[in-house]
PDB file of C-alpha atoms and ligand atoms in Angstrom:
ATOM      1  CA  UNK A 285      -8.755  14.586   4.110  1.00 39.00           C
ATOM      2  CA  UNK A 286      -9.974  14.866   7.677  1.00 40.00           C
ATOM      3  CA  UNK A 287      -7.717  16.870  10.001  1.00 40.00           C
ATOM      4  CA  UNK A 288      -9.083  15.065  13.039  1.00 47.00           C
ATOM      5  CA  UNK A 289      -6.257  13.000  14.557  1.00 57.00           C
ATOM      6  CA  UNK A 290      -6.756   9.642  16.245  1.00 75.00           C
ATOM      7  CA  UNK A 291      -6.386   9.412  20.004  1.00 72.00           C
ATOM      8  CA  UNK A 292      -5.390   6.369  22.004  1.00 65.00           C
ATOM      9  CA  UNK A 293      -8.527   4.836  23.593  1.00 61.00           C
ATOM     10  CA  UNK A 294      -6.703   3.981  26.836  1.00 62.00           C
ATOM     11  CA  UNK A 295      -4.763   7.204  27.420  1.00 64.00           C
ATOM     12  CA  UNK A 296      -6.755   9.734  25.363  1.00 67.00           C
ATOM     13  CA  UNK A 297      -3.430  10.991  23.983  1.00 73.00           C
ATOM     14  CA  UNK A 298      -3.037  11.866  20.333  1.00 81.00           C
ATOM     15  CA  UNK A 299      -1.399   9.051  18.362  1.00 86.00           C
ATOM     16  CA  UNK A 300       1.770  10.114  16.557  1.00 91.00           C
ATOM     17  CA  UNK A 301       1.850   7.839  13.535  1.00 94.00           C
ATOM     18  CA  UNK A 302       5.562   8.282  12.818  1.00 96.00           C
ATOM     19  CA  UNK A 303       6.958   6.517   9.769  1.00 97.00           C
ATOM     20  CA  UNK A 304       4.748   3.783   8.341  1.00 97.00           C
ATOM     21  CA  UNK A 305       5.895   1.586   5.472  1.00 98.00           C
ATOM     22  CA  UNK A 306       3.371  -0.335   3.396  1.00 97.00           C
ATOM     23  CA  UNK A 307       4.880  -3.304   1.601  1.00 95.00           C
ATOM     24  CA  UNK A 308       3.147  -5.544  -0.887  1.00 93.00           C
ATOM     25  CA  UNK A 309       2.956  -6.358  -4.529  1.00 91.00           C
ATOM     26  CA  UNK A 310       1.664  -3.862  -7.087  1.00 89.00           C
ATOM     27  CA  UNK A 311      -2.124  -4.104  -6.845  1.00 90.00           C
ATOM     28  CA  UNK A 312      -2.164  -5.270  -3.217  1.00 94.00           C
ATOM     29  CA  UNK A 313      -4.161  -2.193  -2.186  1.00 92.00           C
ATOM     30  CA  UNK A 314      -1.372  -0.140  -0.577  1.00 93.00           C
ATOM     31  CA  UNK A 315      -2.517   3.079  -2.271  1.00 91.00           C
ATOM     32  CA  UNK A 316      -6.147   2.568  -1.294  1.00 90.00           C
ATOM     33  CA  UNK A 317      -5.228   1.877   2.331  1.00 95.00           C
ATOM     34  CA  UNK A 318      -2.674   4.678   2.518  1.00 95.00           C
ATOM     35  CA  UNK A 319      -5.270   7.209   1.380  1.00 91.00           C
ATOM     36  CA  UNK A 320      -7.612   6.135   4.194  1.00 93.00           C
ATOM     37  CA  UNK A 321      -4.962   5.937   6.916  1.00 93.00           C
ATOM     38  CA  UNK A 322      -3.574   9.431   6.235  1.00 94.00           C
ATOM     39  CA  UNK A 323      -6.909  10.992   7.210  1.00 91.00           C
ATOM     40  CA  UNK A 324      -6.882   9.315  10.611  1.00 93.00           C
ATOM     41  CA  UNK A 325      -3.406  10.421  11.674  1.00 94.00           C
ATOM     42  CA  UNK A 326      -3.049  13.712   9.814  1.00 93.00           C
ATOM     43  CA  UNK A 327       0.102  12.585   7.996  1.00 96.00           C
ATOM     44  CA  UNK A 328       0.762  12.580   4.242  1.00 97.00           C
ATOM     45  CA  UNK A 329       0.645   9.644   1.861  1.00 96.00           C
ATOM     46  CA  UNK A 330       4.010   9.524   0.115  1.00 97.00           C
ATOM     47  CA  UNK A 331       3.801   7.303  -2.945  1.00 95.00           C
ATOM     48  CA  UNK A 332       7.020   7.171  -4.951  1.00 97.00           C
ATOM     49  CA  UNK A 333       5.027   5.946  -7.972  1.00 95.00           C
ATOM     50  CA  UNK A 334       2.777   9.048  -7.750  1.00 94.00           C
ATOM     51  CA  UNK A 335       5.772  11.365  -7.271  1.00 97.00           C
ATOM     52  CA  UNK A 336       7.495   9.828 -10.291  1.00 97.00           C
ATOM     53  CA  UNK A 337       4.337   9.974 -12.442  1.00 95.00           C
ATOM     54  CA  UNK A 338       3.971  13.635 -11.487  1.00 95.00           C
ATOM     55  CA  UNK A 339       7.553  14.265 -12.653  1.00 97.00           C
ATOM     56  CA  UNK A 340       6.857  12.428 -15.910  1.00 96.00           C
ATOM     57  CA  UNK A 341       3.753  14.495 -16.603  1.00 94.00           C
ATOM     58  CA  UNK A 342       5.559  17.779 -15.795  1.00 97.00           C
ATOM     59  CA  UNK A 343       8.468  16.640 -18.031  1.00 97.00           C
ATOM     60  CA  UNK A 344      11.090  17.447 -15.359  1.00 97.00           C
ATOM     61  CA  UNK A 345      14.701  16.194 -15.706  1.00 97.00           C
ATOM     62  CA  UNK A 346      13.828  13.334 -13.350  1.00 97.00           C
ATOM     63  CA  UNK A 347      10.635  12.604 -15.288  1.00 97.00           C
ATOM     64  CA  UNK A 348      12.541  12.384 -18.570  1.00 97.00           C
ATOM     65  CA  UNK A 349      14.971   9.870 -17.080  1.00 97.00           C
ATOM     66  CA  UNK A 350      12.255   7.813 -15.367  1.00 97.00           C
ATOM     67  CA  UNK A 351       9.623   7.629 -18.125  1.00 96.00           C
ATOM     68  CA  UNK A 352      10.940   4.769 -20.273  1.00 95.00           C
ATOM     69  CA  UNK A 353      12.057   2.760 -17.226  1.00 96.00           C
ATOM     70  CA  UNK A 354       8.596   2.983 -15.692  1.00 94.00           C
ATOM     71  CA  UNK A 355       6.885   2.078 -18.948  1.00 92.00           C
ATOM     72  CA  UNK A 356       8.932  -1.148 -19.052  1.00 90.00           C
ATOM     73  CA  UNK A 357       8.009  -1.973 -15.444  1.00 87.00           C
ATOM     74  CA  UNK A 358      11.609  -1.766 -14.162  1.00 89.00           C
ATOM     75  CA  UNK A 359      12.761   0.105 -11.079  1.00 92.00           C
ATOM     76  CA  UNK A 360      14.038   3.673 -11.381  1.00 96.00           C
ATOM     77  CA  UNK A 361      17.693   3.807 -10.159  1.00 96.00           C
ATOM     78  CA  UNK A 362      18.191   4.429  -6.435  1.00 95.00           C
ATOM     79  CA  UNK A 363      20.154   7.679  -6.796  1.00 93.00           C
ATOM     80  CA  UNK A 364      17.190   9.333  -8.550  1.00 95.00           C
ATOM     81  CA  UNK A 365      14.562   7.932  -6.201  1.00 97.00           C
ATOM     82  CA  UNK A 366      16.491   8.673  -2.994  1.00 97.00           C
ATOM     83  CA  UNK A 367      17.002  12.355  -3.829  1.00 96.00           C
ATOM     84  CA  UNK A 368      13.313  12.696  -4.620  1.00 97.00           C
ATOM     85  CA  UNK A 369      12.182  10.930  -1.426  1.00 98.00           C
ATOM     86  CA  UNK A 370      14.720  12.744   0.772  1.00 96.00           C
ATOM     87  CA  UNK A 371      13.354  16.056  -0.406  1.00 95.00           C
ATOM     88  CA  UNK A 372       9.750  15.010   0.175  1.00 97.00           C
ATOM     89  CA  UNK A 373      10.264  13.625   3.684  1.00 97.00           C
ATOM     90  CA  UNK A 374      11.760  16.816   5.112  1.00 95.00           C
ATOM     91  CA  UNK A 375       8.675  18.866   4.185  1.00 95.00           C
ATOM     92  CA  UNK A 376       6.783  20.377   7.119  1.00 94.00           C
ATOM     93  CA  UNK A 377       3.731  18.133   6.659  1.00 95.00           C
ATOM     94  CA  UNK A 378       5.905  15.084   7.546  1.00 96.00           C
ATOM     95  CA  UNK A 379       6.462  16.342  11.122  1.00 93.00           C
ATOM     96  CA  UNK A 380       4.203  13.739  12.747  1.00 94.00           C
ATOM     97  CA  UNK A 381       5.032  11.001  10.277  1.00 96.00           C
ATOM     98  CA  UNK A 382       4.196   9.748   6.801  1.00 97.00           C
ATOM     99  CA  UNK A 383       2.865   6.707   5.030  1.00 97.00           C
ATOM    100  CA  UNK A 384       5.271   5.340   2.490  1.00 97.00           C
ATOM    101  CA  UNK A 385       3.724   3.468  -0.388  1.00 95.00           C
ATOM    102  CA  UNK A 386       6.048   1.936  -2.980  1.00 94.00           C
ATOM    103  CA  UNK A 387       9.158   2.841  -0.988  1.00 96.00           C
ATOM    104  CA  UNK A 388      11.470   1.240  -0.010  1.00 96.00           C
ATOM    105  CA  UNK A 389      11.538  -1.209  -2.875  1.00 92.00           C
ATOM    106  CA  UNK A 390      15.063  -2.565  -2.510  1.00 91.00           C
ATOM    107  CA  UNK A 391      17.204  -3.451   0.487  1.00 93.00           C
ATOM    108  CA  UNK A 392      19.501  -0.521  -0.372  1.00 94.00           C
ATOM    109  CA  UNK A 393      16.521   1.841  -0.152  1.00 96.00           C
ATOM    110  CA  UNK A 394      15.521   0.314   3.207  1.00 96.00           C
ATOM    111  CA  UNK A 395      19.044   0.850   4.551  1.00 96.00           C
ATOM    112  CA  UNK A 396      18.894   4.464   3.375  1.00 97.00           C
ATOM    113  CA  UNK A 397      15.552   4.896   5.171  1.00 97.00           C
ATOM    114  CA  UNK A 398      17.009   3.487   8.414  1.00 97.00           C
ATOM    115  CA  UNK A 399      19.859   6.009   8.238  1.00 97.00           C
ATOM    116  CA  UNK A 400      17.422   8.827   7.464  1.00 96.00           C
ATOM    117  CA  UNK A 401      15.184   7.879  10.426  1.00 96.00           C
ATOM    118  CA  UNK A 402      18.134   7.688  12.823  1.00 95.00           C
ATOM    119  CA  UNK A 403      18.512  11.452  12.508  1.00 92.00           C
ATOM    120  CA  UNK A 404      14.855  12.440  12.416  1.00 93.00           C
ATOM    121  CA  UNK A 405      12.305  12.944  15.201  1.00 93.00           C
ATOM    122  CA  UNK A 406       8.496  12.942  15.080  1.00 93.00           C
ATOM    123  CA  UNK A 407       6.671  15.110  17.612  1.00 88.00           C
ATOM    124  CA  UNK A 408      10.033  15.196  19.434  1.00 90.00           C
ATOM    125  CA  UNK A 409      10.706  11.440  19.450  1.00 91.00           C
ATOM    126  CA  UNK A 410      12.758   8.984  17.439  1.00 93.00           C
ATOM    127  CA  UNK A 411      10.356   6.382  16.082  1.00 94.00           C
ATOM    128  CA  UNK A 412      11.205   3.223  14.137  1.00 94.00           C
ATOM    129  CA  UNK A 413       9.149   2.441  11.049  1.00 96.00           C
ATOM    130  CA  UNK A 414       6.045   0.291  11.384  1.00 97.00           C
ATOM    131  CA  UNK A 415       6.213  -2.050   8.420  1.00 97.00           C
ATOM    132  CA  UNK A 416       2.971  -3.632   7.230  1.00 97.00           C
ATOM    133  CA  UNK A 417       2.927  -6.106   4.371  1.00 95.00           C
ATOM    134  CA  UNK A 418      -0.366  -6.413   2.505  1.00 95.00           C
ATOM    135  CA  UNK A 419      -0.716  -9.977   1.194  1.00 94.00           C
ATOM    136  CA  UNK A 420      -2.778 -10.817  -1.905  1.00 94.00           C
ATOM    137  CA  UNK A 421      -2.681 -13.979  -4.092  1.00 91.00           C
ATOM    138  CA  UNK A 422      -1.494 -13.878  -7.718  1.00 87.00           C
ATOM    139  CA  UNK A 423      -4.856 -14.302  -9.517  1.00 87.00           C
ATOM    140  CA  UNK A 424      -6.516 -11.632  -7.432  1.00 90.00           C
ATOM    141  CA  UNK A 425      -3.572  -9.291  -8.161  1.00 90.00           C
ATOM    142  CA  UNK A 426      -3.949  -9.729 -11.911  1.00 88.00           C
ATOM    143  CA  UNK A 427      -7.644  -8.914 -11.774  1.00 89.00           C
ATOM    144  CA  UNK A 428      -7.011  -5.869  -9.628  1.00 90.00           C
ATOM    145  CA  UNK A 429      -4.263  -4.495 -11.859  1.00 91.00           C
ATOM    146  CA  UNK A 430      -5.906  -5.051 -15.223  1.00 92.00           C
ATOM    147  CA  UNK A 431      -9.194  -3.617 -13.890  1.00 94.00           C
ATOM    148  CA  UNK A 432      -7.674  -0.615 -12.100  1.00 92.00           C
ATOM    149  CA  UNK A 433      -8.830   2.851 -13.197  1.00 95.00           C
ATOM    150  CA  UNK A 434      -7.904   6.128 -11.506  1.00 94.00           C
ATOM    151  CA  UNK A 435      -9.483   9.555 -11.408  1.00 95.00           C
ATOM    152  CA  UNK A 436      -6.837  12.044 -12.570  1.00 93.00           C
ATOM    153  CA  UNK A 437      -8.630  14.864 -10.721  1.00 94.00           C
ATOM    154  CA  UNK A 438      -9.127  13.479  -7.185  1.00 93.00           C
ATOM    155  CA  UNK A 439      -6.930  10.338  -7.213  1.00 90.00           C
ATOM    156  CA  UNK A 440      -9.777   7.969  -6.313  1.00 91.00           C
ATOM    157  CA  UNK A 441      -9.093   4.399  -7.407  1.00 90.00           C
ATOM    158  CA  UNK A 442     -11.762   2.151  -8.989  1.00 93.00           C
ATOM    159  CA  UNK A 443     -11.784  -1.352 -10.408  1.00 93.00           C
ATOM    160  CA  UNK A 444     -13.971  -2.201 -13.387  1.00 95.00           C
ATOM    161  CA  UNK A 445     -14.555  -5.743 -12.038  1.00 91.00           C
ATOM    162  CA  UNK A 446     -14.499  -5.263  -8.276  1.00 88.00           C
ATOM    163  CA  UNK A 447     -15.442  -1.631  -7.500  1.00 90.00           C
ATOM    164  CA  UNK A 448     -16.861  -0.059 -10.662  1.00 96.00           C
ATOM    165  CA  UNK A 449     -17.890   3.603 -10.730  1.00 97.00           C
ATOM    166  CA  UNK A 450     -21.654   4.287 -10.902  1.00 98.00           C
ATOM    167  CA  UNK A 451     -21.312   5.602 -14.478  1.00 97.00           C
ATOM    168  CA  UNK A 452     -18.898   3.524 -16.546  1.00 97.00           C
ATOM    169  CA  UNK A 453     -15.655   5.394 -17.226  1.00 97.00           C
ATOM    170  CA  UNK A 454     -16.350   8.425 -14.997  1.00 98.00           C
ATOM    171  CA  UNK A 455     -15.482   9.362 -11.417  1.00 98.00           C
ATOM    172  CA  UNK A 456     -18.356   9.239  -8.871  1.00 98.00           C
ATOM    173  CA  UNK A 457     -16.909  12.202  -6.979  1.00 97.00           C
ATOM    174  CA  UNK A 458     -16.197  14.772  -9.681  1.00 97.00           C
ATOM    175  CA  UNK A 459     -17.328  13.238 -12.985  1.00 97.00           C
ATOM    176  CA  UNK A 460     -13.799  13.318 -14.513  1.00 98.00           C
ATOM    177  CA  UNK A 461     -13.068  10.630 -17.159  1.00 98.00           C
ATOM    178  CA  UNK A 462     -11.147   7.768 -15.508  1.00 98.00           C
ATOM    179  CA  UNK A 463      -7.746   6.746 -16.838  1.00 96.00           C
ATOM    180  CA  UNK A 464      -5.836   3.485 -16.960  1.00 94.00           C
ATOM    181  CA  UNK A 465      -2.180   3.655 -16.001  1.00 88.00           C
ATOM    182  CA  UNK A 466       0.111   2.831 -18.916  1.00 86.00           C
ATOM    183  CA  UNK A 467       1.959   0.256 -16.813  1.00 88.00           C
ATOM    184  CA  UNK A 468      -1.297  -1.570 -15.973  1.00 89.00           C
ATOM    185  CA  UNK A 469      -1.300  -3.313 -19.374  1.00 87.00           C
ATOM    186  CA  UNK A 470      -0.943  -7.118 -19.219  1.00 84.00           C
ATOM    187  CA  UNK A 471       2.651  -7.379 -20.513  1.00 85.00           C
ATOM    188  CA  UNK A 472       3.924  -4.647 -18.221  1.00 90.00           C
ATOM    189  CA  UNK A 473       2.034  -6.095 -15.264  1.00 90.00           C
ATOM    190  CA  UNK A 474       3.799  -9.414 -15.596  1.00 87.00           C
ATOM    191  CA  UNK A 475       7.145  -7.550 -15.742  1.00 88.00           C
ATOM    192  CA  UNK A 476       6.243  -5.522 -12.631  1.00 89.00           C
ATOM    193  CA  UNK A 477       5.256  -8.654 -10.720  1.00 88.00           C
ATOM    194  CA  UNK A 478       8.564 -10.314 -11.678  1.00 88.00           C
ATOM    195  CA  UNK A 479      10.498  -7.207 -10.603  1.00 87.00           C
ATOM    196  CA  UNK A 480       8.609  -7.290  -7.324  1.00 88.00           C
ATOM    197  CA  UNK A 481       9.508 -10.930  -6.643  1.00 85.00           C
ATOM    198  CA  UNK A 482      13.153 -10.377  -7.506  1.00 86.00           C
ATOM    199  CA  UNK A 483      13.830  -7.051  -5.809  1.00 83.00           C
ATOM    200  CA  UNK A 484      11.144  -6.264  -3.320  1.00 82.00           C
ATOM    201  CA  UNK A 485      10.435  -9.609  -1.660  1.00 82.00           C
ATOM    202  CA  UNK A 486      13.920  -9.666  -0.055  1.00 90.00           C
ATOM    203  CA  UNK A 487      12.833  -6.520   1.742  1.00 93.00           C
ATOM    204  CA  UNK A 488      10.290  -8.469   3.746  1.00 93.00           C
ATOM    205  CA  UNK A 489      13.198 -10.605   5.046  1.00 94.00           C
ATOM    206  CA  UNK A 490      15.171  -7.488   5.862  1.00 96.00           C
ATOM    207  CA  UNK A 491      12.375  -6.185   8.089  1.00 96.00           C
ATOM    208  CA  UNK A 492      11.528  -9.634   9.449  1.00 95.00           C
ATOM    209  CA  UNK A 493      15.104  -9.971  10.708  1.00 96.00           C
ATOM    210  CA  UNK A 494      14.696  -6.621  12.469  1.00 95.00           C
ATOM    211  CA  UNK A 495      11.480  -7.919  14.090  1.00 95.00           C
ATOM    212  CA  UNK A 496       9.476  -5.138  12.435  1.00 95.00           C
ATOM    213  CA  UNK A 497       7.390  -6.948   9.849  1.00 96.00           C
ATOM    214  CA  UNK A 498       3.614  -7.284  10.316  1.00 96.00           C
ATOM    215  CA  UNK A 499       1.343  -8.878   7.751  1.00 96.00           C
ATOM    216  CA  UNK A 500      -2.314  -8.285   6.948  1.00 96.00           C
ATOM    217  CA  UNK A 501      -4.566 -10.248   4.617  1.00 96.00           C
ATOM    218  CA  UNK A 502      -5.222  -7.841   1.735  1.00 96.00           C
ATOM    219  CA  UNK A 503      -7.977 -10.050   0.290  1.00 95.00           C
ATOM    220  CA  UNK A 504     -10.355  -9.081   3.099  1.00 95.00           C
ATOM    221  CA  UNK A 505     -12.838  -6.235   2.494  1.00 92.00           C
ATOM    222  CA  UNK A 506     -11.148  -2.815   2.388  1.00 92.00           C
ATOM    223  CA  UNK A 507     -12.679  -1.650   5.717  1.00 95.00           C
ATOM    224  CA  UNK A 508     -11.485  -4.774   7.503  1.00 97.00           C
ATOM    225  CA  UNK A 509      -7.924  -4.352   6.224  1.00 97.00           C
ATOM    226  CA  UNK A 510      -7.997  -0.708   7.341  1.00 96.00           C
ATOM    227  CA  UNK A 511      -9.286  -1.666  10.805  1.00 96.00           C
ATOM    228  CA  UNK A 512      -6.458  -4.178  11.221  1.00 96.00           C
ATOM    229  CA  UNK A 513      -3.907  -1.590  10.198  1.00 96.00           C
ATOM    230  CA  UNK A 514      -5.253   1.041  12.591  1.00 95.00           C
ATOM    231  CA  UNK A 515      -5.227  -1.351  15.500  1.00 94.00           C
ATOM    232  CA  UNK A 516      -1.660  -2.452  14.708  1.00 95.00           C
ATOM    233  CA  UNK A 517      -0.408   1.131  14.414  1.00 96.00           C
ATOM    234  CA  UNK A 518      -2.083   2.221  17.635  1.00 94.00           C
ATOM    235  CA  UNK A 519      -0.899  -0.812  19.604  1.00 94.00           C
ATOM    236  CA  UNK A 520       2.684  -0.441  18.404  1.00 94.00           C
ATOM    237  CA  UNK A 521       2.865   3.315  18.967  1.00 92.00           C
ATOM    238  CA  UNK A 522       1.242   3.010  22.423  1.00 88.00           C
ATOM    239  CA  UNK A 523       4.016   0.560  23.303  1.00 83.00           C
ATOM    240  CA  UNK A 524       6.478   3.391  22.597  1.00 71.00           C
ATOM    241  CA  UNK A 525       4.933   5.864  25.050  1.00 68.00           C
TER     242      UNK A 525
HETATM  243  P1  AMP B 761       3.878   2.104  -8.287  1.00 53.89           P
HETATM  244  O1  AMP B 761       2.895   3.187  -8.534  1.00 53.89           O
HETATM  245  O2  AMP B 761       4.346   2.052  -6.846  1.00 53.89           O
HETATM  246  O3  AMP B 761       3.420   0.754  -8.785  1.00 53.89           O
HETATM  247  O4  AMP B 761       5.201   2.478  -9.134  1.00 53.89           O
HETATM  248  C1  AMP B 761       5.159   2.611 -10.545  1.00 53.89           C
HETATM  249  C2  AMP B 761       6.563   2.530 -11.097  1.00 53.89           C
HETATM  250  O5  AMP B 761       7.359   3.614 -10.574  1.00 53.89           O
HETATM  251  C3  AMP B 761       7.345   1.274 -10.739  1.00 53.89           C
HETATM  252  O6  AMP B 761       7.036   0.198 -11.617  1.00 53.89           O
HETATM  253  C4  AMP B 761       8.777   1.776 -10.877  1.00 53.89           C
HETATM  254  O7  AMP B 761       9.145   1.871 -12.254  1.00 53.89           O
HETATM  255  C5  AMP B 761       8.702   3.182 -10.331  1.00 53.89           C
HETATM  256  N1  AMP B 761       8.949   3.228  -8.857  1.00 53.89           N
HETATM  257  C6  AMP B 761       8.041   3.511  -7.887  1.00 53.89           C
HETATM  258  N2  AMP B 761       8.607   3.475  -6.664  1.00 53.89           N
HETATM  259  C7  AMP B 761       9.897   3.159  -6.867  1.00 53.89           C
HETATM  260  C8  AMP B 761      11.007   2.951  -5.991  1.00 53.89           C
HETATM  261  N3  AMP B 761      10.885   3.045  -4.660  1.00 53.89           N
HETATM  262  N4  AMP B 761      12.205   2.626  -6.543  1.00 53.89           N
HETATM  263  C9  AMP B 761      12.348   2.519  -7.884  1.00 53.89           C
HETATM  264  N5  AMP B 761      11.347   2.688  -8.770  1.00 53.89           N
HETATM  265  C10 AMP B 761      10.130   3.008  -8.273  1.00 53.89           C
END
C-alpha cells in the first residue's frame, strides 16, 4: 500500500478521507475498489467479511458462532458484528478515516454507525460518511461470484472468466495457490443475493433519505470506477473544508 496521500488539486491540502461506506451486492467489486482507494488516502480497508473469515480461520469464539451462518449465506447477528467493528474502528490507523466494505448491511447497523460517527473526529473534524453504491446487473454478478478466486497470501482477487491469473490457479504476485471462498458456490450465492435484496437494499433508501447516497456504474472497467470514486470523495470532502 502506498503511504502517499492524495491532495486536493485546487487547494493543495491533504484530503482527509473520513468514513467511506461502499454499498453494493456481493460481487459488485467493493473489495477490489476498496483495496485501491485505501492506498490513495492512507486509510484502512475494513471488510467485515474479511474480519469474520479471519475469526473463523483462527477458531475464535466469534468465529465458532459465525462459521455455520456464513456458510449458509445468512447475516451474522448484529450484536456480534457491532462489537467486532467497534473494536476495529477505534484502532489508531482509523484516525484519518476508513473504507467500510460489507458494513453496514442492515438499517440497524447503519443507525449504529451514525451514533458511532457522532462521537468521533477525523483529523480533528466530525465528518459524515460518504456512501457510494456500486451497481452491477444480476447476470454479471453471477459470473463474477462463481469465477472469483482469491490469493490467501496477498489478498489479490482474480476472476477465472474476467481477470484470470497468468498461470491458472496461482497468484501472479507471489505464486500462492488461489482459493475459492466456500460461500461462492452456486447455491450459497443465490442465498446471499436474496439476503442482500431483503436486508441490504433498504439501506440504500436509508442513506438516500439522508441525501448521502451516490451511485457508480460497477460494470465499467475497474480503473474508470476507481476514478469516479476518487473524484466523488475529493469533491465531497472539499465541500467540507
Ligand atoms: P462478504 O465478504 O462481505 O460477502 O461477507 C461474507 C459473509 O460474512 C456474509 O455472507 C455474512 O454471512 C457475513 N457478514 C459480512 N459482513 C456482515 C455484516 N455487516 N453483518 C452481518 N453479517 C456479515
